């Protein structure tokens, strides 16, 4: 337990140190300018139930740097987190996603969208109220927004995090616990976080069909989550066999390249329209991963 705590402390330290190299500082300035210019995009990846119904979409940020090309989110998210740019990025992502949700709703597409938020956001004073204000401005009901958090929100000032999360759920926003199983003392966190959904990390899902231990971990996670009244989504589902295993283990929904990779807004609209009432069918050709 202590060792894991130490290890996550070291990770944070390294991210901060990396944030100070000239290369990263340059990239950070470029990201700031890209946000100001509206040059950062959101793509959307569907979450589907085993009967094919579209349960929601996850908004995933995409940044194409003018000289370096695509920068992976994991890279610039950690940079934004350790530099103070995170609130600006989250504001941008929430605005963009809510604007898109409002347009979809106006066109008769009522699909909930999940936005990833970082521990930094949850510790920003007034965050819950700001989210409620944005929902109202866009005329989007709180039930159409989900926020994905990780267990890391509890690392620093767990009481403030709990207050913010209670504020958000009080406004009607649904919370989802992302990357479940990768943090420390997950069971304790599950009891303390007001989440209604749990997402099993891709690292357990990827080898589910070939690794019995991973399959057991997934089975226990699904059972535990259900006994706490939570929905379970598996991330990173890439093939039919994994899909079938997850269905048999009682998982509620899947997300992954088997169904669709994250798509630009127009493509997402077309994807949603094509599924209409019938939902996604497993025999359709899966689009190439982005
Ligand atoms: P995440 O929230 O766990 O998102 C799932 C990641 O898995 C995404 O990576 C997605 O593209 C990828 N993925 C989905 N299906 C598959 C699959 O079948 N196979 C494989 N190998 N990968 C799959 P992405 O878009 O690179 O994002 C990485 C992480 O960056 C996200 O992990 C999330 O933690 C963070 N992130 C992305 N967008 C945002 C954002 O707007 N705000 C914040 N704070 N974090 C974000
Ligand atoms: Mg996520
Ligand atoms: Mg995840
Ligand atoms: Mg992840």
XYZ file of C-alpha atoms in Angstrom, residues 18 46 51 55 63 96 105 108 120 134 141-142 149 159 175 251 268 273 276:
19
model
C 9.239 17.152 -17.553
C -19.533 5.361 -28.832
C -28.178 -5.389 -27.376
C -25.510 4.204 -24.363
C -4.616 18.204 -31.178
C -17.152 22.351 -27.246
C -30.420 17.488 -29.486
C -33.265 14.927 -32.612
C -6.971 19.517 -10.970
C -22.456 25.973 -18.673
C -30.132 18.979 -19.209
C -27.621 17.719 -16.640
C -12.918 11.019 -13.198
C -12.781 16.148 1.425
C -20.133 10.550 -12.648
C -20.683 -6.378 -18.252
C -20.189 10.781 -35.413
C -28.001 8.476 -37.808
C -31.152 5.011 -35.748
